[in-house]
XYZ file of C-alpha atoms in Angstrom:
489
model
C -12.588 38.143 114.062
C -12.401 40.662 117.013
C -11.218 39.138 120.059
C -11.323 40.208 123.732
C -13.623 42.830 123.033
C -16.739 42.777 121.859
C -17.167 44.478 117.955
C -19.629 47.056 119.222
C -17.047 48.611 121.400
C -14.742 49.325 118.461
C -17.667 50.321 115.535
C -16.794 53.982 116.611
C -14.400 55.658 113.256
C -12.934 57.949 115.839
C -11.963 58.331 118.911
C -14.282 58.774 122.237
C -13.779 58.672 125.765
C -15.800 55.656 125.960
C -13.782 53.644 123.469
C -10.704 54.354 125.379
C -12.270 53.146 128.660
C -13.426 50.137 126.917
C -10.273 49.134 126.881
C -8.780 50.233 129.647
C -6.683 53.278 128.218
C -8.783 56.378 130.183
C -10.026 55.521 133.571
C -13.242 57.347 135.042
C -12.778 59.888 137.432
C -10.668 59.025 140.747
C -9.554 56.187 138.614
C -5.543 55.356 137.397
C -5.028 54.140 134.071
C -4.139 50.161 134.561
C -3.387 49.490 130.559
C -0.196 50.118 129.212
C -1.190 51.515 125.591
C 0.260 49.090 122.824
C 3.586 49.546 121.336
C 3.808 50.176 117.492
C 6.519 48.768 114.898
C 5.863 50.874 111.866
C 7.982 49.209 108.965
C 8.077 51.166 105.940
C 9.976 51.031 102.234
C 10.355 53.295 99.073
C 9.135 52.766 95.812
C 7.854 48.769 96.572
C 5.402 47.508 93.976
C 2.304 45.775 95.247
C 2.291 42.724 93.241
C 6.162 42.205 94.030
C 5.352 39.900 97.589
C 4.905 36.778 98.036
C 1.432 37.961 99.992
C 0.429 39.597 96.611
C 0.475 36.279 94.951
C 3.962 36.777 93.574
C 6.035 33.025 93.564
C 9.273 34.147 92.675
C 10.462 37.062 95.282
C 11.126 35.887 98.766
C 9.131 37.880 101.520
C 8.594 35.161 104.356
C 8.474 37.930 107.147
C 6.084 40.357 105.328
C 3.925 37.228 104.190
C 3.965 36.494 107.956
C 2.607 39.366 108.829
C -0.248 39.584 105.860
C -0.788 36.134 107.164
C -1.113 36.558 110.878
C -2.086 40.364 110.217
C -5.129 42.358 108.036
C -4.486 42.776 103.945
C -5.258 45.957 102.744
C -5.122 44.864 98.450
C -6.452 48.270 97.444
C -4.276 51.069 99.567
C -3.069 53.795 97.813
C -0.544 56.247 98.520
C -1.125 59.863 98.261
C 1.146 61.438 96.004
C 3.118 58.954 94.036
C 6.592 60.245 94.724
C 8.420 60.159 97.998
C 9.257 64.096 99.670
C 5.209 64.615 99.728
C 3.980 61.067 100.670
C 6.525 60.508 103.570
C 5.726 64.027 104.772
C 2.013 63.406 104.371
C 1.359 60.257 105.593
C 3.346 61.814 109.220
C 0.783 64.687 109.061
C -2.255 62.485 107.909
C -3.421 65.161 104.829
C -3.105 65.673 101.331
C -0.741 67.492 99.831
C -2.668 70.383 99.137
C -4.235 70.150 103.027
C -0.713 70.834 105.142
C 0.565 72.892 101.885
C 3.310 70.560 101.017
C 2.747 70.255 97.217
C 6.021 69.382 95.273
C 9.327 69.252 97.082
C 8.145 70.870 100.301
C 8.145 70.346 103.869
C 5.450 71.547 106.359
C 5.023 74.313 108.543
C 7.224 73.542 111.551
C 5.112 72.938 114.374
C 2.256 71.246 112.103
C 0.335 68.621 114.040
C 2.193 65.519 113.389
C 1.233 61.641 114.197
C 4.474 61.431 115.996
C 4.074 64.592 117.825
C 0.576 63.182 118.926
C 1.985 60.109 119.960
C 5.003 62.141 122.223
C 2.244 64.438 123.533
C 0.802 61.167 125.116
C 3.957 59.830 126.286
C 5.216 57.780 124.115
C 8.790 56.934 122.926
C 8.652 58.131 119.313
C 11.996 56.987 117.756
C 12.290 57.451 113.584
C 15.247 55.116 111.891
C 16.172 55.263 109.072
C 13.942 57.454 105.560
C 12.015 60.124 106.487
C 12.056 62.877 104.294
C 11.385 66.038 106.559
C 13.634 68.597 105.460
C 12.161 71.900 106.583
C 13.413 74.103 109.274
C 11.488 71.369 111.562
C 13.740 68.267 111.025
C 12.104 66.447 113.840
C 8.522 66.940 113.151
C 7.287 65.567 116.162
C 9.685 62.740 116.697
C 11.488 62.855 119.964
C 14.158 60.867 118.200
C 16.005 60.528 114.903
C 18.496 57.625 113.774
C 19.649 57.843 110.114
C 22.115 59.239 107.904
C 20.190 60.760 105.075
C 18.045 63.102 107.858
C 19.316 66.525 106.422
C 17.921 70.311 106.240
C 17.150 70.901 102.468
C 19.110 73.610 100.469
C 15.820 75.632 99.965
C 15.595 76.208 103.583
C 18.431 77.623 104.250
C 18.179 80.633 105.939
C 19.633 83.923 104.616
C 20.818 82.286 101.839
C 23.639 84.595 99.566
C 21.663 83.374 96.048
C 25.229 84.735 94.495
C 27.084 82.222 95.814
C 24.430 79.418 95.798
C 24.002 80.323 92.164
C 27.882 79.061 91.641
C 27.082 75.694 92.398
C 23.320 75.553 91.268
C 22.725 71.846 88.872
C 19.410 71.344 86.930
C 17.456 68.075 87.634
C 19.157 66.799 84.646
C 22.423 67.324 86.245
C 21.393 65.084 89.134
C 19.290 63.044 87.348
C 19.808 60.947 84.404
C 17.465 59.235 81.960
C 15.605 55.913 83.503
C 17.495 53.978 80.102
C 20.802 54.747 81.865
C 19.756 53.870 85.148
C 18.530 50.057 83.770
C 22.285 49.620 82.053
C 23.571 50.129 85.359
C 21.373 47.675 87.122
C 23.243 44.617 88.518
C 25.665 43.535 91.503
C 26.481 46.409 93.684
C 25.951 48.039 96.610
C 25.909 51.537 96.680
C 24.644 54.766 99.420
C 20.857 53.184 99.611
C 21.885 50.130 100.833
C 24.265 51.772 103.108
C 21.874 53.870 104.653
C 19.121 50.994 104.977
C 22.480 49.415 106.788
C 22.654 52.420 109.218
C 18.649 52.568 109.874
C 18.702 48.827 110.996
C 22.037 48.945 113.148
C 20.582 51.957 114.983
C 17.002 50.653 115.072
C 18.584 47.581 116.931
C 21.028 49.731 119.258
C 18.090 51.615 120.393
C 16.092 48.415 121.176
C 18.756 46.942 123.218
C 19.064 50.587 124.703
C 15.049 50.864 125.313
C 14.418 47.497 126.227
C 17.417 45.783 127.868
C 20.424 48.640 128.879
C 22.590 45.795 130.048
C 25.526 48.253 131.623
C 23.520 50.781 133.333
C 20.152 49.234 134.136
C 18.039 52.447 132.882
C 15.804 50.729 130.459
C 11.575 51.428 130.489
C 10.180 48.639 128.189
C 7.308 50.129 130.432
C 6.788 53.421 127.912
C 4.830 52.758 125.391
C 6.846 53.045 122.006
C 6.315 53.995 118.473
C 9.382 52.379 116.553
C 9.912 53.617 112.657
C 12.033 51.872 110.280
C 12.248 53.862 106.773
C 13.920 51.904 104.436
C 15.169 53.752 100.904
C 15.131 50.266 99.296
C 14.022 49.015 97.069
C 14.087 52.758 95.643
C 16.704 52.770 92.270
C 19.696 52.673 91.479
C 18.665 48.506 90.745
C 21.358 46.824 92.689
C 21.242 44.033 95.018
C 23.995 41.778 96.073
C 25.356 38.564 94.008
C 23.299 36.107 95.350
C 19.885 37.954 95.257
C 21.209 39.271 91.431
C 22.213 35.248 90.891
C 19.410 33.980 92.262
C 16.465 36.450 90.053
C 17.894 36.758 87.320
C 16.639 33.621 85.292
C 13.443 33.828 87.207
C 11.694 37.224 86.908
C 9.364 37.688 83.733
C 9.699 41.062 82.879
C 6.897 43.287 81.186
C 6.979 42.575 77.528
C 4.965 43.807 74.591
C 3.780 46.682 76.626
C 1.676 49.269 74.754
C 2.769 52.495 76.117
C -0.470 54.617 76.826
C -1.262 57.412 74.991
C -1.313 60.412 76.869
C 0.994 63.368 77.488
C 1.675 62.463 81.143
C 1.404 58.553 81.704
C 3.221 58.468 78.512
C 5.973 59.809 79.964
C 9.352 58.044 81.419
C 9.581 55.014 78.955
C 11.695 52.666 77.784
C 11.559 50.842 74.433
C 12.810 46.756 74.648
C 15.593 46.636 72.517
C 15.873 50.289 71.504
C 16.781 52.192 74.701
C 18.018 49.149 76.910
C 18.107 45.536 75.634
C 15.964 42.999 77.206
C 18.991 41.382 78.841
C 19.667 44.768 80.597
C 15.666 45.024 81.507
C 16.018 41.694 82.612
C 18.653 42.351 84.878
C 17.194 45.513 86.648
C 13.968 43.534 87.520
C 16.057 40.976 88.997
C 17.770 43.181 90.725
C 14.491 45.102 91.948
C 13.745 41.871 93.238
C 16.805 41.759 95.432
C 16.149 44.744 97.331
C 12.939 43.153 98.106
C 14.008 40.319 99.228
C 16.653 42.433 100.854
C 14.279 44.633 103.046
C 11.789 41.563 103.889
C 15.395 40.235 105.508
C 15.829 43.695 107.386
C 12.226 43.767 108.733
C 12.702 40.050 110.047
C 16.265 40.788 111.775
C 13.695 44.090 113.895
C 11.295 41.824 114.527
C 13.830 39.316 115.832
C 15.745 41.906 117.873
C 12.502 42.972 119.329
C 12.025 39.234 120.607
C 15.453 38.591 122.064
C 14.846 41.284 124.556
C 11.662 39.870 125.550
C 8.856 41.889 123.436
C 5.769 39.298 122.765
C 4.947 40.755 118.911
C 1.341 39.524 119.612
C 1.054 42.677 121.564
C 2.453 44.890 119.285
C 0.741 46.728 116.332
C 3.011 46.215 113.570
C 2.439 48.537 110.124
C 4.111 47.848 106.722
C 3.503 49.643 103.961
C 5.478 51.988 100.958
C 5.616 55.522 99.791
C 4.556 54.422 96.681
C 5.065 51.668 94.211
C 7.336 51.123 90.710
C 6.077 50.641 87.583
C 8.836 48.245 86.503
C 8.268 48.295 83.206
C 4.386 47.963 82.724
C 3.050 50.053 80.118
C 6.864 50.766 78.774
C 7.440 53.163 81.886
C 10.056 52.859 84.710
C 10.198 54.564 88.731
C 7.157 56.390 89.447
C 4.695 59.498 89.565
C 1.812 58.242 87.662
C -1.523 57.118 89.040
C -1.343 53.753 87.318
C -1.818 50.828 90.027
C 1.892 49.952 89.731
C 2.657 53.660 90.355
C 0.101 54.488 92.867
C -1.074 51.668 94.866
C 1.129 50.164 97.670
C 0.982 47.263 100.310
C -0.254 47.696 103.490
C -0.319 45.499 106.321
C -1.801 46.332 109.362
C -0.900 43.593 112.447
C -2.705 43.400 115.998
C -3.278 39.906 117.113
C -4.616 41.408 120.504
C -7.626 42.515 118.679
C -7.792 40.914 115.562
C -7.497 37.585 114.244
C -5.212 37.062 111.172
C -5.945 36.289 107.792
C -8.365 39.147 106.862
C -9.067 40.858 103.684
C -9.949 44.401 103.179
C -10.816 45.192 99.752
C -12.258 48.730 100.201
C -9.802 51.662 98.683
C -8.112 53.272 101.623
C -5.091 55.399 101.909
C -1.804 55.129 103.827
C -2.712 58.634 104.979
C -5.695 56.668 107.510
C -2.805 55.410 109.551
C -2.349 58.025 111.718
C -6.351 58.232 112.443
C -6.171 54.701 112.825
C -3.240 53.974 114.960
C -4.438 57.253 117.144
C -8.080 54.956 117.317
C -5.980 51.386 118.271
C -3.984 53.575 121.224
C -6.789 55.264 122.313
C -5.294 58.423 121.505
C -7.221 61.202 120.589
C -7.838 62.145 116.731
C -6.863 65.755 115.795
C -9.792 67.786 113.783
C -8.537 68.248 110.119
C -6.957 65.760 108.991
C -7.780 63.911 106.203
C -7.310 60.574 107.501
C -9.824 57.980 108.496
C -9.755 55.021 111.177
C -9.478 51.906 109.532
C -10.337 50.057 112.836
C -14.305 49.460 111.371
C -12.783 47.553 107.769
C -10.606 45.621 110.176
C -13.767 44.387 112.038
C -15.616 43.707 108.845
C -18.097 46.637 108.923
C -18.031 48.189 105.617
C -21.300 50.421 106.027
C -19.966 53.756 106.602
C -16.953 54.050 104.902
C -16.778 56.864 101.699
C -14.844 53.658 99.191
C -12.316 56.426 97.855
C -8.886 57.232 97.882
C -7.119 60.134 96.394
C -3.966 61.008 95.106
C -1.980 63.809 94.154
C 1.045 65.088 92.020
C 2.456 68.376 91.941
C -0.084 71.656 92.157
C -2.248 69.837 88.976
C -1.997 66.254 88.750
C -4.737 64.693 90.456
C -6.784 61.192 91.176
C -10.068 60.093 92.678
C -10.675 56.499 93.291
C -14.353 55.546 94.130
C -15.281 51.924 93.678
C -13.621 50.226 90.826
C -13.128 53.804 88.761
C -10.428 55.453 88.749
C -10.710 59.278 87.862
C -7.668 61.281 86.651
C -7.288 64.998 86.120
C -3.721 66.746 84.694
C -5.030 70.290 84.424
C -6.430 72.033 81.318
C -3.466 71.521 78.993
C -4.062 67.692 79.154
C -7.210 65.333 79.036
C -8.723 63.353 81.532
C -8.471 60.123 81.946
C -11.283 57.439 83.354
C -10.393 53.586 84.483
C -12.533 51.108 85.102
C -10.442 48.609 86.725
C -13.482 46.025 87.231
C -13.680 45.872 83.248
C -10.133 46.740 82.633
C -7.528 45.956 85.330
C -4.505 46.601 82.747
C -5.790 49.928 82.454
C -5.613 50.110 78.724
C -8.897 52.154 77.857
C -10.042 55.800 79.019
C -13.462 55.791 79.151
C -13.463 59.701 79.944
C -16.054 60.315 76.639
C -17.700 56.689 76.826
C -21.696 57.794 77.567
C -21.918 54.799 79.743
C -19.721 56.927 82.433
C -20.969 59.865 81.686
C -22.786 60.267 85.080
C -20.034 59.319 87.030
C -17.811 61.867 85.152
C -20.035 64.258 86.341
C -19.628 63.190 89.941
C -15.696 62.967 89.922
C -15.323 66.340 88.143
C -18.012 67.773 91.499
C -15.838 66.131 93.651
C -12.589 67.542 91.782
C -13.589 70.775 92.621
C -14.871 70.056 96.345
C -11.180 69.060 96.793
C -9.846 72.070 95.408
C -8.825 71.370 92.173
C -9.738 71.632 88.699
C -11.676 74.755 86.541
C -14.195 74.908 89.060
C -12.013 74.653 92.631
C -13.308 75.649 95.334
C -11.187 78.474 96.590
C -11.980 77.784 99.988
C -11.019 74.088 100.530
C -9.681 73.090 103.905
C -9.396 69.346 103.531
C -11.174 66.319 102.028
C -14.134 66.568 104.662
C -14.336 62.983 105.859
């Protein structure tokens, strides 16, 4: 599976100077660095349900570019979000830490100057460029990135300094004033072109313009392709509103198969955001929403293809690049009768994840261990020969990409707000919802549809005890460790 370097050179999960020398990133005393660090293309979408992709076995959706990345890269079948909602997830992926670790539980940003993936790569002379959706909204909008290109980059109202409260109070709106029901979202689905599509087109054009400037610079001859590049393209689609162009909408309308006859899970939190077919929205309206969602997935695949084509047009060999694709979280899309996100069901908490790097790994390898998108920080540092900062909740995926699972703690964590927490260990998924709501335990091997709560099943009593102890170590639950620092990997 591994080419150009012996397997033994890459078995340690974290950076070491000997590892860096083995791939030519560091030189011995008196020597010079002889190998350029790899360029990285980081592709990210918003709200991509992991099953809506050709590489996931979906025969309806058209995702040829992502399918090719999966076929020629490493596919992670059980990758999870650190939080099933956008802002903390995108912030946490850049920080390589869980929301509690970096103090961004809820709609919050990290503190200015916090160590991030972008900041670490910039320190090591990478040109770090973020195009599109990034979701850092605090005083440190750059968050380590050297360049930001995007239409929705802005400081959130909560970070306005010396806010005159009585003035702001005139314009305050409740969440209900800016977010309507999921049923209304579904009823509005269909053909359309809205702000989210415009933002994505803006990000795409920005990425293509930057590639031309950095790689070609036709007029001024100031190109600098020798400097390593970390280029991130973050899209808003396939996040609702459920709208797509007419061709895609027509293509999918009679091909998609919406979830039907779904039983809502009996739990005070997991039953929220339900839309009842035939009552809250007609079956036809639900089909229209699903078709539009598929159309947006189709569109993001096309956008990623355009960016990769632009790199190849500029003379880049993508086989020398590290290419990552993932999403912040999934989309329930009517499964369990639920729409959107925020849940620890697989449709919401699990995400697609592909890492392609032909210079080191043959394609077609599938990893079935539990991983987190937080692990991308340590992984990209490891692959680029850059030191992995201390205190992260991020683990290098390089051993798994080599087929070595011997030292992997087969765990993935996710957190929503301050109370809700998920621990996935092997096939078991434990969920804690605060002292006012019941815990939940799913065995995905026995019950892949997540329909039975096994929290009180005597056969799982030992496992539940272990999960509760781990929850306390993670600073949550009734016995939370008051001295929690990080996940302890």
